[in-house]
Coordinates of C-alpha atoms and ligand atoms in Angstrom, one line a residue:
Chain A
X179 CA -21.8 17.2 15.3
X180 CA -24.1 20.0 14.1
X181 CA -20.9 22.3 13.8
X182 CA -19.7 19.5 11.4
X183 CA -22.9 19.7 9.2
X184 CA -22.8 23.6 9.2
X185 CA -19.2 23.5 8.2
X186 CA -19.7 20.9 5.4
X187 CA -22.5 23.0 4.3
X188 CA -20.4 26.0 4.1
X189 CA -17.7 24.4 2.1
X190 CA -20.3 23.0 -0.2
X191 CA -21.7 26.5 -0.8
X192 CA -18.3 28.0 -1.2
X193 CA -17.3 25.4 -3.9
X194 CA -20.8 25.7 -5.9
X195 CA -20.2 29.5 -6.0
X196 CA -16.6 29.4 -6.7
X197 CA -16.9 29.5 -10.4
X198 CA -19.4 32.4 -10.4
X199 CA -17.0 34.4 -8.4
X200 CA -14.0 33.3 -10.6
X201 CA -15.8 34.0 -13.8
X202 CA -15.8 37.7 -12.6
X203 CA -12.3 37.7 -12.0
X204 CA -11.5 36.0 -15.4
X205 CA -12.6 32.9 -17.1
X206 CA -9.1 31.9 -17.0
X207 CA -9.3 31.4 -13.5
X208 CA -12.1 28.8 -13.7
X209 CA -10.0 27.0 -16.2
X210 CA -7.2 26.9 -13.7
X211 CA -9.8 25.5 -11.1
X212 CA -10.7 22.8 -13.4
X213 CA -7.1 21.8 -13.9
X214 CA -6.5 22.0 -10.3
X215 CA -9.4 19.5 -9.9
X216 CA -7.9 17.2 -12.6
X217 CA -4.6 17.3 -10.6
X218 CA -6.5 16.5 -7.5
X219 CA -7.8 13.5 -9.3
X220 CA -4.4 12.4 -10.4
X221 CA -2.9 12.9 -7.1
X222 CA -5.5 10.7 -5.5
X223 CA -5.0 8.0 -7.9
X224 CA -1.2 8.1 -7.5
X225 CA -2.0 8.3 -3.7
X226 CA -3.2 4.5 -3.9
X227 CA 0.1 3.4 -5.5
X228 CA 2.6 5.5 -3.8
X229 CA 0.9 6.6 -0.5
X230 CA -1.1 3.6 0.3
X231 CA 0.9 0.7 -1.3
X232 CA 4.5 2.4 -1.2
X233 CA 5.3 1.7 -4.8
X234 CA 7.3 4.6 -6.1
X235 CA 5.9 5.2 -9.5
X236 CA 7.4 7.8 -11.7
X237 CA 5.2 7.1 -14.8
X238 CA 2.1 7.7 -13.7
X239 CA 1.1 10.3 -16.2
X240 CA 1.1 7.5 -18.8
X241 CA -2.4 6.5 -17.5
X242 CA -3.5 10.2 -17.7
X243 CA -2.4 9.9 -21.4
X244 CA -4.0 6.6 -21.9
X245 CA -7.4 8.1 -20.6
X246 CA -6.9 11.4 -22.8
X247 CA -6.2 9.3 -26.0
X248 CA -9.0 6.8 -25.5
X249 CA -11.3 9.7 -25.3
X250 CA -9.8 11.6 -28.0
X251 CA -10.1 8.6 -30.5
X252 CA -13.5 7.6 -29.5
X253 CA -14.9 11.1 -29.8
X254 CA -13.3 13.1 -32.6
X255 CA -13.4 13.2 -36.5
X256 CA -9.9 11.5 -36.4
X257 CA -11.9 8.0 -36.6
X258 CA -14.9 9.6 -37.0
X259 CA -16.3 8.1 -33.9
X260 CA -18.5 10.3 -31.7
X261 CA -19.4 8.1 -28.6
X262 CA -21.2 9.8 -25.8
X263 CA -19.0 10.7 -22.7
X264 CA -20.6 8.5 -20.4
X265 CA -19.7 5.4 -22.5
X266 CA -16.2 6.7 -23.2
X267 CA -15.0 7.7 -19.6
X268 CA -15.8 4.3 -18.2
X269 CA -13.8 2.7 -21.2
X270 CA -11.1 5.0 -20.5
X271 CA -10.8 3.8 -17.0
X272 CA -10.8 0.4 -17.9
X273 CA -8.2 0.6 -20.6
X274 CA -5.8 2.6 -18.2
X275 CA -6.8 0.1 -15.5
X276 CA -5.4 -2.6 -17.8
X277 CA -2.5 -0.6 -18.7
X278 CA -1.7 -0.2 -15.2
X279 CA -1.8 -3.8 -14.4
X280 CA 0.2 -4.6 -17.5
X281 CA 2.9 -2.2 -16.8
X282 CA 2.7 -3.0 -13.2
X283 CA 3.3 -6.8 -13.6
X284 CA 6.9 -6.6 -14.7
X285 CA 7.9 -4.4 -11.7
X286 CA 6.4 -6.6 -9.0
X287 CA 9.8 -7.7 -7.9
X288 CA 11.2 -4.3 -7.9
X289 CA 11.5 -1.9 -5.1
X290 CA 12.3 1.6 -4.3
X291 CA 14.8 3.3 -6.8
X292 CA 14.6 0.3 -9.1
X293 CA 11.1 0.3 -9.3
X294 CA 11.2 4.4 -9.8
X295 CA 13.5 3.9 -12.7
X296 CA 11.5 1.2 -14.4
X297 CA 8.2 3.0 -14.2
X298 CA 9.8 6.1 -15.3
X299 CA 10.9 4.2 -18.4
X300 CA 7.4 3.0 -18.9
X301 CA 5.9 6.4 -18.6
X302 CA 8.2 7.7 -21.3
X303 CA 7.5 4.5 -23.5
X304 CA 3.9 5.3 -23.3
X305 CA 4.7 8.8 -24.5
X306 CA 6.9 8.0 -27.2
X307 CA 4.4 5.6 -28.6
X308 CA 1.8 8.2 -28.8
X309 CA 4.3 10.2 -30.7
X310 CA 5.0 7.4 -33.3
X311 CA 1.9 5.6 -33.7
X312 CA 1.0 7.6 -36.7
X313 CA 2.5 5.1 -39.4
X314 CA 1.9 2.7 -40.9
X315 CA -1.5 3.2 -39.4
X316 CA -2.3 6.4 -38.2
X317 CA -3.6 5.8 -34.7
X318 CA -2.5 8.7 -32.7
X319 CA -1.7 11.4 -35.4
X320 CA 1.9 11.6 -33.9
X321 CA 3.1 14.6 -32.5
X322 CA 0.5 16.8 -34.0
X323 CA -2.1 15.3 -31.7
X324 CA -5.6 15.0 -32.0
X325 CA -7.8 17.9 -32.5
X326 CA -11.5 19.0 -32.4
X327 CA -12.3 16.4 -29.6
X328 CA -16.1 16.5 -28.8
X329 CA -16.8 18.3 -25.6
X330 CA -19.3 16.7 -23.0
X331 CA -22.7 17.1 -24.0
X332 CA -26.0 15.9 -22.0
X333 CA -29.1 16.1 -24.3
X334 CA -29.3 19.6 -25.7
X335 CA -26.7 21.1 -23.2
X336 CA -23.3 21.5 -24.7
X337 CA -20.5 22.0 -22.2
X338 CA -18.3 23.9 -24.1
X339 CA -20.8 26.8 -24.7
X340 CA -22.2 29.3 -22.4
X341 CA -25.9 29.1 -21.3
X342 CA -28.1 31.2 -19.2
X343 CA -29.7 29.8 -16.3
X344 CA -31.9 31.9 -14.0
X345 CA -30.5 35.0 -15.5
X346 CA -26.9 33.9 -14.7
X347 CA -24.7 33.2 -17.6
X348 CA -22.8 30.1 -17.0
X349 CA -19.6 29.6 -19.1
X350 CA -18.3 26.4 -20.5
X351 CA -15.5 26.1 -18.3
X352 CA -17.9 26.7 -15.3
X353 CA -19.9 23.6 -16.4
X354 CA -17.1 21.4 -16.7
X355 CA -16.1 22.7 -13.0
X356 CA -19.6 21.3 -11.9
X357 CA -19.0 18.0 -13.6
X358 CA -15.5 17.6 -12.3
X359 CA -16.6 18.6 -8.8
X360 CA -19.2 15.9 -8.9
X361 CA -16.5 13.3 -10.1
X362 CA -14.2 14.5 -7.6
X363 CA -16.7 13.8 -4.8
X364 CA -17.0 10.2 -6.1
X365 CA -13.3 9.7 -6.4
X366 CA -12.9 11.0 -2.8
X367 CA -15.5 8.5 -1.5
X368 CA -14.0 5.8 -3.5
X369 CA -10.6 6.6 -1.9
X370 CA -11.8 7.0 1.5
X371 CA -13.6 3.8 1.1
X372 CA -10.9 2.0 -0.3
X373 CA -8.3 3.1 2.5
X374 CA -10.7 1.8 5.2
X375 CA -11.1 -1.6 3.6
X376 CA -9.4 -5.0 3.7
X377 CA -7.5 -4.2 0.4
X378 CA -6.5 -0.5 1.6
X379 CA -5.0 -2.2 4.9
X380 CA -3.2 -4.7 2.6
X381 CA -1.7 -2.0 0.6
X382 CA -0.5 -0.1 3.7
X383 CA 0.9 -3.4 5.1
X384 CA 2.8 -3.9 2.0
X385 CA 4.2 -0.4 2.3
X386 CA 5.2 -0.9 6.0
X387 CA 6.8 -4.3 5.6
X388 CA 6.3 -6.4 2.4
X389 CA 7.9 -9.5 3.9
X390 CA 5.7 -9.3 7.1
X391 CA 2.7 -8.6 4.8
X392 CA 3.6 -12.1 2.7
X393 CA 4.0 -13.8 6.0
X394 CA 0.5 -12.6 7.3
X395 CA -1.0 -14.1 4.4
X396 CA -1.4 -11.4 1.9
X397 CA -0.8 -12.3 -1.7
X398 CA 1.3 -9.4 -2.5
X399 CA 1.7 -9.8 -6.1
X400 CA -2.1 -9.6 -6.8
X401 CA -2.7 -7.0 -4.3
X402 CA 0.2 -4.7 -5.7
X403 CA -1.3 -5.2 -9.1
X404 CA -4.5 -4.2 -8.0
X405 CA -2.9 -0.8 -6.5
X406 CA -1.4 -0.2 -10.0
X407 CA -4.7 -1.0 -11.7
X408 CA -6.9 1.2 -9.5
X409 CA -4.4 4.0 -9.3
X410 CA -4.2 3.9 -13.2
X411 CA -8.1 3.9 -13.4
X412 CA -8.4 7.2 -11.7
X413 CA -5.6 8.5 -14.0
X414 CA -7.8 7.3 -17.1
X415 CA -10.9 9.1 -16.0
X416 CA -8.8 12.5 -15.4
X417 CA -7.5 12.0 -18.8
X418 CA -10.9 11.6 -20.5
X419 CA -12.0 14.8 -18.9
X420 CA -8.8 16.6 -19.8
X421 CA -9.3 15.6 -23.3
X422 CA -13.0 16.7 -23.4
X423 CA -12.2 20.0 -21.6
X424 CA -9.4 20.9 -23.9
X425 CA -10.7 19.4 -27.2
X426 CA -7.0 18.8 -28.1
X427 CA -4.5 16.3 -27.1
X428 CA -0.8 15.7 -28.0
X429 CA 2.0 13.7 -26.6
X430 CA 3.6 16.8 -25.3
X431 CA 0.9 17.0 -22.2
X432 CA 2.2 14.0 -20.9
X433 CA 5.9 14.5 -20.1
X434 CA 8.0 13.2 -17.1
X435 CA 7.6 16.6 -15.7
X436 CA 4.0 16.0 -15.1
X437 CA 4.6 12.7 -13.2
X438 CA 6.9 14.5 -11.0
X439 CA 4.4 17.2 -10.5
X440 CA 1.8 14.7 -9.2
X441 CA 4.2 12.8 -7.2
X442 CA 5.2 16.2 -5.5
X443 CA 1.5 16.8 -4.7
X444 CA 1.3 13.6 -3.1
X445 CA 4.3 14.0 -1.0
X446 CA 3.9 17.6 0.0
X447 CA 0.4 17.0 1.1
X448 CA 1.0 13.8 3.0
X449 CA 1.3 10.4 1.4
X450 CA -1.5 8.2 2.3
X451 CA -3.6 10.8 3.6
X452 CA -6.6 11.6 1.2
X453 CA -7.2 15.1 2.7
X454 CA -3.4 15.9 2.9
X455 CA -3.1 14.9 -0.9
X456 CA -6.1 17.0 -1.9
X457 CA -4.5 20.0 -0.1
X458 CA -1.1 19.3 -1.7
X459 CA -2.6 19.1 -5.3
X460 CA -4.6 22.3 -4.7
X461 CA -1.5 24.0 -3.4
X462 CA 0.9 23.1 -6.0
X463 CA -1.9 24.0 -8.7
X464 CA -2.7 27.3 -7.5
X465 CA 0.4 28.8 -6.2
X466 CA 2.2 28.9 -9.4
X467 CA -0.7 30.4 -11.2
X468 CA -1.0 33.2 -8.5
X469 CA 2.8 33.7 -9.2
X470 CA 2.2 33.9 -12.8
X471 CA -0.2 36.7 -12.5
X472 CA 1.4 38.5 -9.6
X473 CA 5.0 38.4 -10.4
X474 CA 4.9 40.5 -13.4
X475 CA 3.0 43.5 -12.1
X476 CA 5.0 43.2 -8.8
X477 CA 8.2 43.6 -10.7
X478 CA 7.1 46.2 -12.9
X479 CA 5.9 48.2 -10.0
X480 CA 9.2 47.6 -8.0
X481 CA 11.8 47.6 -10.4
X482 CA 10.2 49.0 -13.6
X483 CA 11.2 45.8 -15.4
X484 CA 11.1 42.0 -15.3
X485 CA 14.0 40.7 -13.6
X486 CA 12.8 37.1 -12.9
X487 CA 10.6 35.4 -15.2
X488 CA 7.7 33.8 -13.7
X489 CA 8.5 30.4 -14.9
X490 CA 11.8 30.4 -13.2
X491 CA 10.3 31.7 -10.0
X492 CA 7.7 29.0 -10.2
X493 CA 10.3 26.1 -10.3
X494 CA 12.5 27.9 -7.5
X495 CA 9.6 28.1 -5.2
X496 CA 8.6 24.7 -6.0
X497 CA 12.1 23.4 -5.1
X498 CA 12.3 25.3 -2.0
X499 CA 8.9 24.1 -0.8
X500 CA 9.8 20.5 -1.6
X501 CA 13.1 20.8 0.3
X502 CA 11.5 22.6 3.2
X503 CA 8.8 20.0 3.4
X504 CA 11.3 17.1 3.4
X505 CA 13.5 18.9 6.1
X506 CA 10.8 19.7 8.5
X507 CA 7.8 17.7 7.8
X508 CA 9.1 14.6 6.1
X509 CA 5.5 12.8 6.3
X510 CA 4.0 15.8 4.3
X511 CA 1.9 19.0 5.5
X512 CA -0.9 16.7 6.6
X513 CA 0.4 13.2 7.2
X514 CA -1.9 10.0 7.4
X515 CA -4.4 10.5 10.1
X516 CA -3.3 7.1 11.4
X517 CA -0.6 9.1 13.3
X518 CA -3.0 11.1 15.2
X519 CA -4.9 8.0 16.7
X520 CA -2.5 7.2 19.4
X521 CA -3.9 9.9 21.7
X522 CA -6.4 7.4 22.8
X523 CA -9.0 8.6 20.4
X524 CA -11.3 6.1 18.9
X525 CA -10.2 4.9 15.3
Chain B
X27 CA 0.3 -40.1 21.1
X28 CA -1.4 -37.5 19.0
X29 CA -1.3 -37.4 15.2
X30 CA 1.5 -35.9 13.0
X31 CA 0.7 -32.3 12.2
X32 CA 4.0 -31.3 10.2
X33 CA 6.6 -33.6 8.7
X34 CA 9.7 -32.0 7.3
X35 CA 11.9 -34.2 5.3
X36 CA 15.6 -33.6 4.2
X37 CA 15.3 -29.8 4.2
X38 CA 18.4 -28.3 2.5
X39 CA 19.4 -24.7 2.0
X40 CA 22.9 -23.2 1.1
X41 CA 23.7 -19.4 0.9
X42 CA 26.9 -19.3 -1.5
X43 CA 29.5 -21.0 0.8
X44 CA 27.2 -21.6 3.9
X45 CA 25.2 -24.7 4.1
X46 CA 22.5 -23.3 6.2
X47 CA 20.3 -26.4 6.5
X48 CA 21.3 -29.8 5.6
X49 CA 19.1 -32.7 5.4
X50 CA 16.8 -31.5 8.1
X51 CA 13.9 -33.9 9.0
X52 CA 11.6 -33.1 11.9
X53 CA 8.3 -34.3 12.9
X54 CA 5.7 -32.1 14.9
X55 CA 2.6 -33.8 16.4
X56 CA -0.7 -32.0 17.2
X57 CA -0.9 -29.7 20.2
X58 CA 2.8 -30.2 20.8
X59 CA 5.2 -27.4 21.8
X60 CA 8.2 -28.2 19.9
X61 CA 11.3 -26.4 20.6
X62 CA 14.2 -25.8 18.0
X63 CA 17.4 -24.8 19.4
X64 CA 21.0 -24.4 18.6
X65 CA 23.9 -22.1 18.9
X66 CA 23.9 -18.7 16.9
X67 CA 24.1 -19.2 13.3
X68 CA 22.7 -22.8 13.4
X69 CA 20.0 -22.4 10.9
X70 CA 17.0 -22.2 12.8
X71 CA 15.5 -19.0 11.5
X72 CA 16.6 -20.2 7.9
X73 CA 14.5 -23.2 8.6
X74 CA 11.3 -20.9 9.6
X75 CA 12.0 -18.8 6.5
X76 CA 12.1 -22.1 4.3
X77 CA 8.9 -23.5 6.0
X78 CA 6.8 -20.2 5.5
X79 CA 7.9 -20.0 2.1
X80 CA 10.1 -16.7 2.4
X81 CA 13.1 -18.6 1.0
X82 CA 13.1 -21.3 -1.7
X83 CA 14.8 -24.4 -0.5
X84 CA 17.3 -26.5 -2.3
X85 CA 15.9 -29.8 -1.1
X86 CA 13.4 -31.6 0.8
X87 CA 9.7 -31.3 1.2
X88 CA 7.0 -30.7 3.8
X89 CA 3.9 -32.5 4.6
X90 CA 1.4 -30.6 6.6
X91 CA -1.8 -31.9 7.9
X92 CA -1.5 -34.8 5.6
X93 CA -1.0 -32.8 2.5
X94 CA 2.1 -31.6 0.7
X95 CA 2.8 -28.0 1.6
X96 CA 3.4 -25.7 -1.4
X97 CA 6.5 -23.9 -0.1
X98 CA 6.6 -21.5 -3.2
X99 CA 4.5 -18.6 -1.8
X100 CA 4.1 -17.4 1.8
X101 CA 0.5 -16.6 1.5
X102 CA -0.3 -20.2 0.3
X103 CA 1.5 -21.5 3.6
X104 CA -0.5 -19.0 5.8
X105 CA -3.6 -20.1 4.0
X106 CA -2.7 -23.9 4.8
X107 CA -2.5 -23.1 8.5
X108 CA 1.2 -22.0 9.4
X109 CA 1.6 -18.6 11.0
X110 CA 4.9 -17.1 12.2
X111 CA 6.6 -14.1 14.2
X112 CA 9.9 -12.8 13.4
X113 CA 13.2 -12.9 15.3
X114 CA 13.6 -9.0 14.8
X115 CA 10.0 -8.1 15.3
X116 CA 8.4 -7.1 12.0
X117 CA 5.2 -5.2 12.4
X118 CA 3.5 -2.7 10.2
X119 CA 4.9 0.3 12.3
X120 CA 2.4 3.1 11.2
X121 CA -0.5 1.1 11.5
X122 CA -2.5 0.9 15.0
X123 CA -2.2 -2.5 16.9
X124 CA -5.7 -3.1 16.1
X125 CA -5.1 -2.6 12.3
X126 CA -2.1 -4.9 12.6
X127 CA -4.3 -7.8 13.6
X128 CA -6.9 -7.0 11.2
X129 CA -4.4 -7.6 8.4
X130 CA -3.8 -11.0 9.7
X131 CA -7.5 -11.6 8.9
X132 CA -6.7 -11.0 5.5
X133 CA -6.1 -14.5 4.4
X134 CA -9.3 -15.8 5.9
X135 CA -11.7 -12.9 4.4
X136 CA -12.5 -12.0 0.8
X137 CA -13.9 -8.6 0.4
X138 CA -12.3 -6.9 -2.7
X139 CA -12.5 -3.5 -4.4
X140 CA -16.0 -3.7 -5.5
X141 CA -17.3 -4.5 -2.1
X142 CA -15.3 -1.7 -0.4
X143 CA -16.6 1.1 -2.9
X144 CA -19.9 0.1 -2.8
X145 CA -20.0 -0.7 0.9
X146 CA -22.1 -4.1 0.1
X147 CA -23.7 -5.7 3.0
X148 CA -21.3 -8.7 2.7
X149 CA -18.5 -6.3 3.0
X150 CA -19.6 -4.4 6.1
X151 CA -20.4 -7.7 7.9
X152 CA -17.2 -9.0 7.1
X153 CA -15.3 -5.8 8.0
X154 CA -17.2 -5.9 11.4
X155 CA -16.4 -9.5 12.0
X156 CA -12.7 -8.7 11.2
X157 CA -12.5 -6.0 13.7
X158 CA -14.4 -8.1 16.2
X159 CA -12.0 -10.8 15.9
X160 CA -9.0 -8.5 15.9
X161 CA -10.3 -6.9 19.3
X162 CA -10.8 -10.3 20.8
X163 CA -7.2 -11.4 19.9
X164 CA -5.6 -8.2 21.4
X165 CA -7.5 -9.0 24.7
X166 CA -6.3 -12.7 24.4
X167 CA -2.6 -11.4 24.2
X168 CA -3.2 -8.9 26.8
X169 CA -2.8 -5.5 24.8
X170 CA -6.4 -4.5 24.4
X171 CA -5.5 -1.3 26.0
X172 CA -3.0 -0.2 23.3
X173 CA -5.4 -1.1 20.5
X174 CA -5.2 2.5 19.2
X175 CA -1.6 3.1 19.5
X176 CA 0.6 2.9 16.4
X177 CA 2.6 -0.4 16.4
X178 CA 6.0 1.5 16.4
X179 CA 5.1 3.2 19.6
X180 CA 4.4 0.0 21.6
X181 CA 6.8 -1.3 24.3
X182 CA 9.1 -4.2 23.2
X183 CA 7.0 -6.7 25.0
X184 CA 3.8 -5.3 23.7
X185 CA 5.2 -5.4 20.1
X186 CA 6.2 -9.2 20.6
X187 CA 2.6 -10.0 21.7
X188 CA 1.0 -8.0 19.0
X189 CA 2.9 -9.9 16.5
X190 CA 1.7 -13.1 18.1
X191 CA -1.9 -11.6 17.8
X192 CA -1.4 -10.8 14.1
X193 CA -0.3 -14.5 13.5
X194 CA -3.2 -16.0 15.6
X195 CA -5.6 -13.9 13.4
X196 CA -4.6 -16.0 10.5
X197 CA -6.2 -18.9 12.1
X198 CA -3.1 -21.0 12.3
X199 CA -3.0 -24.7 13.1
X200 CA 0.9 -24.3 13.7
X201 CA 2.3 -21.2 15.2
X202 CA 6.0 -20.9 14.8
X203 CA 7.6 -18.4 17.1
X204 CA 11.2 -16.9 16.3
X205 CA 12.8 -16.2 19.7
X206 CA 9.6 -14.6 21.2
X207 CA 11.3 -14.0 24.5
X208 CA 14.4 -12.3 23.3
X209 CA 14.7 -9.0 24.8
X210 CA 12.1 -9.5 27.5
X211 CA 12.6 -9.1 31.1
X212 CA 11.7 -11.8 33.6
X213 CA 8.1 -10.7 34.4
X214 CA 7.4 -10.5 30.8
X215 CA 9.0 -13.9 29.9
X216 CA 6.7 -15.3 32.8
X217 CA 3.6 -13.7 31.1
X218 CA 4.9 -15.1 27.6
X219 CA 5.3 -18.6 28.9
X220 CA 1.5 -18.5 30.2
X221 CA 0.3 -17.2 27.1
X222 CA 2.1 -20.1 25.0
X223 CA 0.7 -22.7 27.3
X224 CA -2.8 -21.1 27.0
X225 CA -2.3 -21.3 23.1
X226 CA -1.8 -25.1 23.6
X227 CA -4.6 -25.6 25.9
X228 CA -6.7 -24.0 23.1
X229 CA -5.6 -26.7 20.8
X230 CA -2.8 -24.9 19.0
X231 CA 0.5 -26.5 18.0
X232 CA 3.6 -24.3 18.6
X233 CA 7.1 -24.4 16.9
X234 CA 9.3 -22.5 19.2
X235 CA 12.9 -21.1 18.8
X236 CA 14.4 -19.9 21.9
X237 CA 17.6 -19.2 23.4
X238 CA 16.3 -19.0 27.0
X239 CA 17.2 -22.7 28.3
X240 CA 14.7 -22.2 31.1
X241 CA 11.8 -21.6 29.0
X242 CA 12.6 -24.4 26.6
X243 CA 12.9 -26.8 29.4
X244 CA 9.8 -25.6 31.2
X245 CA 7.6 -25.5 28.1
X246 CA 8.5 -27.9 25.3
X247 CA 7.2 -31.5 25.0
X248 CA 10.2 -32.2 22.6
X249 CA 13.1 -30.3 21.5
X250 CA 15.4 -30.5 18.2
X251 CA 18.9 -29.3 18.2
X252 CA 20.5 -27.7 15.1
X253 CA 24.0 -27.3 14.7
X254 CA 25.7 -25.9 11.5
X255 CA 22.6 -26.8 9.6
X256 CA 22.2 -30.2 10.8
X257 CA 20.0 -31.9 13.3
X258 CA 22.0 -33.3 16.0
X259 CA 19.6 -34.4 18.4
X260 CA 15.8 -34.6 18.9
X261 CA 14.0 -35.7 22.2
X262 CA 12.3 -34.6 25.4
X263 CA 14.1 -31.8 27.0
X264 CA 15.6 -33.7 29.9
X265 CA 17.3 -35.9 27.5
X266 CA 18.4 -33.4 25.0
X267 CA 20.0 -31.3 27.8
X268 CA 22.4 -34.1 28.6
X269 CA 23.3 -35.2 25.2
X270 CA 27.1 -34.9 24.8
X271 CA 26.7 -33.8 21.2
X272 CA 24.5 -31.1 22.5
X273 CA 26.8 -29.8 25.1
X274 CA 29.7 -30.1 22.7
X275 CA 27.7 -27.9 20.1
X276 CA 26.9 -25.1 22.8
X277 CA 30.4 -25.1 24.2
X278 CA 31.8 -25.0 20.5
X279 CA 29.2 -22.4 19.6
X280 CA 30.0 -20.4 22.6
X281 CA 33.7 -20.2 21.9
X282 CA 33.1 -18.8 18.5
X283 CA 30.7 -16.1 19.8
Ligands
ATP857 N1 19.8 -14.2 3.4 C1 20.7 -14.9 3.9 N2 21.9 -14.7 2.9 C2 22.8 -15.2 3.4 N3 23.3 -16.1 4.4 C3 22.2 -16.5 5.4 C4 21.0 -15.6 5.1 N4 20.3 -15.9 6.2 C5 21.0 -16.9 6.9 N5 22.2 -16.9 6.4 C6 23.3 -17.8 7.0 O1 22.7 -19.0 7.4 C7 23.3 -19.4 8.6 C8 22.2 -19.6 9.4 O2 21.5 -18.4 9.9 P1 20.2 -18.3 10.8 O3 19.8 -17.1 10.7 O4 19.1 -19.4 10.3 O5 20.6 -18.8 12.2 P2 19.9 -18.8 13.6 O6 20.1 -20.3 14.0 O7 18.7 -18.3 13.4 O8 20.8 -17.9 14.5 P3 20.3 -17.0 15.6 O9 20.4 -17.8 16.8 O10 21.6 -16.2 15.7 O11 19.2 -16.2 15.2 C9 24.3 -18.4 9.1 O12 25.5 -18.7 9.0 C10 23.7 -17.1 8.4 O13 24.7 -16.2 8.1
MG858 MG1 17.6 -16.7 14.2

């Protein structure tokens, strides 16, 4: 038990110190860490839908988009609204939640491939809406996107500027990092609690056998809608943070590729297992960045010129990683912990 | 004679060219063990599926505990007090035995997302009660030692028992078992028989589909026989067994197999 506490303390210290270390390497790495946390967010949200409830959703990024646009519209010169973030983030979560239920409702009778195709379509529809809702009323400002979005600020602390604290200079991205870390902690707790609740069990039951779940008395329609709505609300919060951090949103950020990326994180890590999903998201967020930074110098040193573009290599590594996972660890790298319990351990 | 628990009236169901059920009416009394038999493809499972709301019916209606039963959605049927097992066992394979039974409590409990996230007192108490009840039921059906095992790793006989435990978790008045002895060896079948008798002793009504004649004859108070979707007999086992129509149906059915 003591060991566990020490372990947690060490991890906590490492996480808290991380941005300070990364800043030494380059502020870009703090930004990368922030984006990685956002992807963990998204993966945990999608994990509810795909991992727990077994609903293959290929349009999940739409809710990230909804969250981002809600934030952008309520905190930018576009409508000249500048609401504080602690008002907007819950609104974003709520709007995404409703969007999740609304887009989920027509798909309730679909399964597997059909569900995947329809959700893919919905995801694209949302993006196309964002692209075209610039006339007759200019709501989203079309493909140009919305700029000059307010960053977070609490009292006099502006999260987009550098501050000095106890002689340490803390950059904007580092500050966002801490906010994200806090939110992430919250999201993880919510996810874990849901998983071990009546609702979480109902989700898994539907994934395992929908007919049996119905016969066992689960109102599968409502419970599935709940999965869509809950998953979407996570996406909404992540989107809001994304908008605040970037200061700019446009439909381009919410393409199908992103949905697939998040799905890959969930599947690679281990569907249904919160820790596996987190690991999957971190892995797929950081590895490409390492590649981006190491491939060029490496090739220059070896061949004296660039043979393979980092971007190409990235996709290649992704593909190989996924194929290998599916071949050797079809349940993901760290599958659901339920599988371990059979060794007579207490649940 | 005890009160009527379930009254099915003129249930009909057609699949394309197959009339799987035709004007099937039957009456099940409280605390009765009621057998439903018939050759392969007679429509027994289809009757279960209609009764539990998994299939929509073409005709007929059902009175349950004096109320018209809404057959539209399975969870409403479960709520009304009918639980079932499946001929081809349908468990939640990647959940533990205990969790499988806990899922059965869903319909009798109410904690939602809010309660789960904030771990409200009501939610924690409910959760503890769910677990307690699930434990009891695993004991009751005799597989408590397998509580932590994944359902898919249980032996065949244990899986059948687990399915019964999950069904019991919904607090049914009527338990419908679709060939619970199928694939069981002699010892397991004897144990199953004791389990079902125990259920009745505890006040439950049982609707039983079974091919094991010995089990049916020894266990059931009354038996209905389906053949090509029609009820051709309904009586105490001893009389049904000698009914020429039933003998004919089984011989005919046997020839088709
Ligand atoms: N979903 C379905 N679609 C089409 N036909 C079906 C369906 N379910 C059942 N049937 C048909 O309805 C008839 C009755 O089938 P049912 O499964 O009810 O028989 P049963 O009495 O349970 O037989 P068994 O003893 O083999 O389990 C059969 O002819 C079967 O092929
Ligand atoms: Mg059958």
